[in-house]
CSV table of C-alpha atoms and ligand atoms in Angstrom, one decimal:
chain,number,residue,atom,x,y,z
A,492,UNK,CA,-4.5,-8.9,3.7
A,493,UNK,CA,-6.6,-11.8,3.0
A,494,UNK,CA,-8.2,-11.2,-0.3
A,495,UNK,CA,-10.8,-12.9,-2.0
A,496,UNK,CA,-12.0,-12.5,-5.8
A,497,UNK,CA,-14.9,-13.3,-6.6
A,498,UNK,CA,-15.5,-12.5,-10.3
A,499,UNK,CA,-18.7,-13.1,-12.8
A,500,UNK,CA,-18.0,-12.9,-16.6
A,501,UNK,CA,-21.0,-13.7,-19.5
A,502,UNK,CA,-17.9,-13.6,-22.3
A,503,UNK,CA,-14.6,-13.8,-20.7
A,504,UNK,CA,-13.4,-9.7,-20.1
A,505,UNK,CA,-13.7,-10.2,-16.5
A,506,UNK,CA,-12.3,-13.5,-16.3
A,507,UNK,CA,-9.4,-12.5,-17.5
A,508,UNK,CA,-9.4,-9.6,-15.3
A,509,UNK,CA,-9.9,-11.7,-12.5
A,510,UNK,CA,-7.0,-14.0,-13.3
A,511,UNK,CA,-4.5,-11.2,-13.7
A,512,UNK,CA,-5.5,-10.0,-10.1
A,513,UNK,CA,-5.1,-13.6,-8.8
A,514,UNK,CA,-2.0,-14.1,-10.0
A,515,UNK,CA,-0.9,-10.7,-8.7
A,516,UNK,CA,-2.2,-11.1,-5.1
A,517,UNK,CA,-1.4,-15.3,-5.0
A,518,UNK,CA,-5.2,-15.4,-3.7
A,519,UNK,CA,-8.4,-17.5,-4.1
A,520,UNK,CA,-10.7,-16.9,-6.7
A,521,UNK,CA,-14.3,-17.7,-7.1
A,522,UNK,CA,-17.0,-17.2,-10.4
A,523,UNK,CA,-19.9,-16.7,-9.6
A,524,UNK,CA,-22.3,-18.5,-12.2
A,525,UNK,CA,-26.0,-19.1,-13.3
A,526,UNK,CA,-28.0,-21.8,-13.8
A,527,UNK,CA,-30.0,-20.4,-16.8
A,528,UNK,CA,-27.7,-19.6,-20.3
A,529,UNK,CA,-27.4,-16.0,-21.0
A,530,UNK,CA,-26.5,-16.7,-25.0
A,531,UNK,CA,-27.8,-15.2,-27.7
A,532,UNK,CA,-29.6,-12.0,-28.6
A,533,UNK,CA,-32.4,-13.5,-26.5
A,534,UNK,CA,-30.2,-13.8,-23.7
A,535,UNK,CA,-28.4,-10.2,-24.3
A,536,UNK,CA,-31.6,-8.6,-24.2
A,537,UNK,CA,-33.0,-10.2,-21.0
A,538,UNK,CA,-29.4,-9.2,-19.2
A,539,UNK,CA,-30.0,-5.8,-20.4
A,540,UNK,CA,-33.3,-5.6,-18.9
A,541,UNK,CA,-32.8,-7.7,-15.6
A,542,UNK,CA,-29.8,-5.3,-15.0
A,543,UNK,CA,-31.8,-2.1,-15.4
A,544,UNK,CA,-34.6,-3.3,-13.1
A,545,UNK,CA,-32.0,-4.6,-10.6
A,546,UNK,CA,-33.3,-8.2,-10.7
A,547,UNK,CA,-31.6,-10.7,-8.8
A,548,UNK,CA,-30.9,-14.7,-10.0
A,549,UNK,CA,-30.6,-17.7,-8.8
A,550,UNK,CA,-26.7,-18.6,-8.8
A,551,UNK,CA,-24.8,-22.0,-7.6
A,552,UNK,CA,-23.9,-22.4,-4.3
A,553,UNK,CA,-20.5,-21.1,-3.7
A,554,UNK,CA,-17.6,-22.4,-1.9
A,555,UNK,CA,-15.6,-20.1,-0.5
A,556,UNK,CA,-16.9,-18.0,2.6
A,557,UNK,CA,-17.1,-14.3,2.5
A,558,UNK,CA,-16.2,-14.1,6.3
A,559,UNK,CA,-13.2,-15.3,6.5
A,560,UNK,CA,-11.7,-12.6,4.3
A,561,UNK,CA,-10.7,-9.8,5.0
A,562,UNK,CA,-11.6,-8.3,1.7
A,563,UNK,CA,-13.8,-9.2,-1.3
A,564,UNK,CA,-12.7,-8.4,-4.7
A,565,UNK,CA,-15.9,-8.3,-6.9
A,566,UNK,CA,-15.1,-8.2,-10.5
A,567,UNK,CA,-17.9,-8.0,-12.9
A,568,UNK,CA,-19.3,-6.4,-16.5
A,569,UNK,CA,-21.2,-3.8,-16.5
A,570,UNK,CA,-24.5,-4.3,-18.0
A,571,UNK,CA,-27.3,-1.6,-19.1
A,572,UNK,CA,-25.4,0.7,-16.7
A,573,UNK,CA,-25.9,-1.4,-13.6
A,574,UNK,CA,-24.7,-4.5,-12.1
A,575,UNK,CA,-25.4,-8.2,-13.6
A,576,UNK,CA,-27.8,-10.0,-11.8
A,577,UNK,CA,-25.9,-12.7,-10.5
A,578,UNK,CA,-23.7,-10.5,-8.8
A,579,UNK,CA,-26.5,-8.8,-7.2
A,580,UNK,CA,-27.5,-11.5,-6.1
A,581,UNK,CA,-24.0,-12.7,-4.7
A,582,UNK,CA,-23.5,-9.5,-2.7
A,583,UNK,CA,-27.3,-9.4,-1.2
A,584,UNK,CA,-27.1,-13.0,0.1
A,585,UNK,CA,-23.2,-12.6,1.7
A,586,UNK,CA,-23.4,-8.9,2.7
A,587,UNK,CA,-23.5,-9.5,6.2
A,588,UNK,CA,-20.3,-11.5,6.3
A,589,UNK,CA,-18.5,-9.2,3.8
A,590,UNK,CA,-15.8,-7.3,5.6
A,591,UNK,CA,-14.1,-4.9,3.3
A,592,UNK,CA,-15.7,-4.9,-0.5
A,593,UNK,CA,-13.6,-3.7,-3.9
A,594,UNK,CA,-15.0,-3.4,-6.9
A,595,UNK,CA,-12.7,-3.9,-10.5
A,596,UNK,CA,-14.6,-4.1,-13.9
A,597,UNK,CA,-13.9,-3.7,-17.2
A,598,UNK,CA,-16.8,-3.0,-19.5
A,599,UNK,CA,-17.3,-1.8,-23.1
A,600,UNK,CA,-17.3,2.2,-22.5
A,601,UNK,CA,-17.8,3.2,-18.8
A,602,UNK,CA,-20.9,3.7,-19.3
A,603,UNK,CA,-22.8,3.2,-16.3
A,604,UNK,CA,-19.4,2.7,-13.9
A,605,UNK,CA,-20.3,5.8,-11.3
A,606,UNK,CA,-23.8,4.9,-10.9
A,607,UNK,CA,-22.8,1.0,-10.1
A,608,UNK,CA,-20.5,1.7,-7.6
A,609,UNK,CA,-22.8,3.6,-5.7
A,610,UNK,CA,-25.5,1.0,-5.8
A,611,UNK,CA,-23.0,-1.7,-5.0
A,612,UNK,CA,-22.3,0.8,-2.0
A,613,UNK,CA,-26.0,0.6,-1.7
A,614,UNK,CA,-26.8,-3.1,-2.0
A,615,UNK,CA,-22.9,-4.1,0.0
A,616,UNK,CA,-23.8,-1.3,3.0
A,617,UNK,CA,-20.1,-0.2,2.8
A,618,UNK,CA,-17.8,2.1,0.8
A,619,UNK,CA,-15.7,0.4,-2.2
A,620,UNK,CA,-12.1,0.8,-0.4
A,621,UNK,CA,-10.4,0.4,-3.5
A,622,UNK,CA,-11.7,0.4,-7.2
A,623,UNK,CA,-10.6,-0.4,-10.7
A,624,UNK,CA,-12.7,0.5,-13.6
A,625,UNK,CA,-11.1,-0.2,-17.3
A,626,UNK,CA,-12.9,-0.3,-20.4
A,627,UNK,CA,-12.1,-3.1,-22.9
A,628,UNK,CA,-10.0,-1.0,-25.5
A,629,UNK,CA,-7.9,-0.6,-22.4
A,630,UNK,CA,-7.6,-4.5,-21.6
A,631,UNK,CA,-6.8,-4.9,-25.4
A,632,UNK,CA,-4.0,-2.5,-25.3
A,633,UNK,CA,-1.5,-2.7,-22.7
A,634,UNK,CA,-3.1,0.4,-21.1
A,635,UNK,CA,-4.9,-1.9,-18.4
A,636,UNK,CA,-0.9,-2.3,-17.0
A,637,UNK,CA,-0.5,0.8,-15.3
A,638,UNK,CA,-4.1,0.8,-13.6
A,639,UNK,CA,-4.0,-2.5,-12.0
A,640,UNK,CA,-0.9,-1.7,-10.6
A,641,UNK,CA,-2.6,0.9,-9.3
A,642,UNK,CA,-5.5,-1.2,-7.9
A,643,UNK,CA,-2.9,-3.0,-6.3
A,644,UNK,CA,-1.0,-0.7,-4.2
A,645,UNK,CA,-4.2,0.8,-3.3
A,646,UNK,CA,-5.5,-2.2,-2.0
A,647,UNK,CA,-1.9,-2.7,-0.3
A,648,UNK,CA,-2.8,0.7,1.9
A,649,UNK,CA,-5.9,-0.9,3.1
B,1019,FMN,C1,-26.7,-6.8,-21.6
B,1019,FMN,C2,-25.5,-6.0,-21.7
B,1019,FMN,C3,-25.5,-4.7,-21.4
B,1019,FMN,C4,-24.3,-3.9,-21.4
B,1019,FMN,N1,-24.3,-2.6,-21.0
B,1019,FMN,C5,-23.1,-2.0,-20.9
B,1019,FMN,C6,-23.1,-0.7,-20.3
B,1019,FMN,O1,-24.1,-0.1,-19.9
B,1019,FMN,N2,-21.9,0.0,-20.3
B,1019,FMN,C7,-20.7,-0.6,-20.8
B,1019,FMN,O2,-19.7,0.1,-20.7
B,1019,FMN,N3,-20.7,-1.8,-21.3
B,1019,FMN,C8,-21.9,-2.5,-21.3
B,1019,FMN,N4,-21.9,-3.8,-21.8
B,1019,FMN,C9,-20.7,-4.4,-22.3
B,1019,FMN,C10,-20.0,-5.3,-21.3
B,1019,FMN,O3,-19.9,-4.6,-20.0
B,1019,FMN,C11,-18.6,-5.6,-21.8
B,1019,FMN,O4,-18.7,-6.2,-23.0
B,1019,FMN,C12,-17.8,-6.4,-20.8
B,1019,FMN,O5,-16.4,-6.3,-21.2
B,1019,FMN,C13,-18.2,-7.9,-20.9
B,1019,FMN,O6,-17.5,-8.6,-19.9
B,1019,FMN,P1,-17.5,-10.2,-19.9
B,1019,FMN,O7,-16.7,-10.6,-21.1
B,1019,FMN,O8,-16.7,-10.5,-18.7
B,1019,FMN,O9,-18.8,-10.7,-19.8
B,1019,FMN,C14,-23.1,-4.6,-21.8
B,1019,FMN,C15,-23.1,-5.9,-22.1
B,1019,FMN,C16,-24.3,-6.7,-22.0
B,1019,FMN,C17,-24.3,-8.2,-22.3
């Protein structure tokens, strides 16, 4: 299957998340990013906020094309217990030439994971196929191992 991950990170969890996958599957891999800075307490608080109220923001132009995939791989925090507004943004603008959509996160507790994948169900107009949802004492430990392997061969029945 011809994957592509496309992967937003504000501190670097997800990155690596999204560099493990890529090196499993041997695909292409996209970040999504922001013009505006999202540092600082200022910029923690106004994530917090855009996330609950399901803002969207402007992102860079991407490269990669949704449509000629047959999947999409989103991989993203989880912030306030909804999804980041870049990524909102990202799956609202390309969900028309998104195929198949999976969803892999890791975030501080879970908090929030059940209600995001149903809005990304929502926002994508499609099930999540395949999921992976690991919190970061999981990423710090070698418990993350087992899961994306997981992941893997679920996406692999696809
Ligand atoms: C504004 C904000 C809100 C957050 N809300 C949640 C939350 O609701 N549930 C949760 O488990 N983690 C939450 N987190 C923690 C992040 O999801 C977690 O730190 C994640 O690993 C960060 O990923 P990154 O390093 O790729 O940016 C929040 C973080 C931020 C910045």
């Amino acid at each position: 299957m011809n994957s592509l991950i496309v992967y937003y990170s504000r501190t670097g969890k997800n990155e690596e998340l999204a560099k493990i996958l890529q090196k499993k599957l041997g695909c292409e891999i996209e970040r999504i990013e922001e013009y505006v800075s999202r540092n600082g307490v200022l910029g923690f608080l106004r994530s917090g906020m855009q996330a609950t109220f399901k803002k969207m923001s402007e992102i860079k132009p991407t490269k990669n094309d949704p449509k000629d995939y047959d999947i999409i791989i989103v991989v993203s925090p989880i912030w306030a217990g909804h999804i980041p507004p870049p990524v909102r943004t990202y799956i609202y603008k390309n969900k028309e030439k998104i195929g198949k959509i999976a969803y892999a996160s890791v975030s501080y507790s879970g908090y929030g994971n059940t209600r995001v994948l149903k809005d990304l169900e929502h926002l994508a107009s499609k099930k999540v196929s395949a999921h992976l949802l690991l919190k970061e004492k999981e990423m710090a430990s070698k418990a993350h191992l087992n899961a994306i392997e997981s992941f893997l061969n679920n996406l692999n029945k696809l």
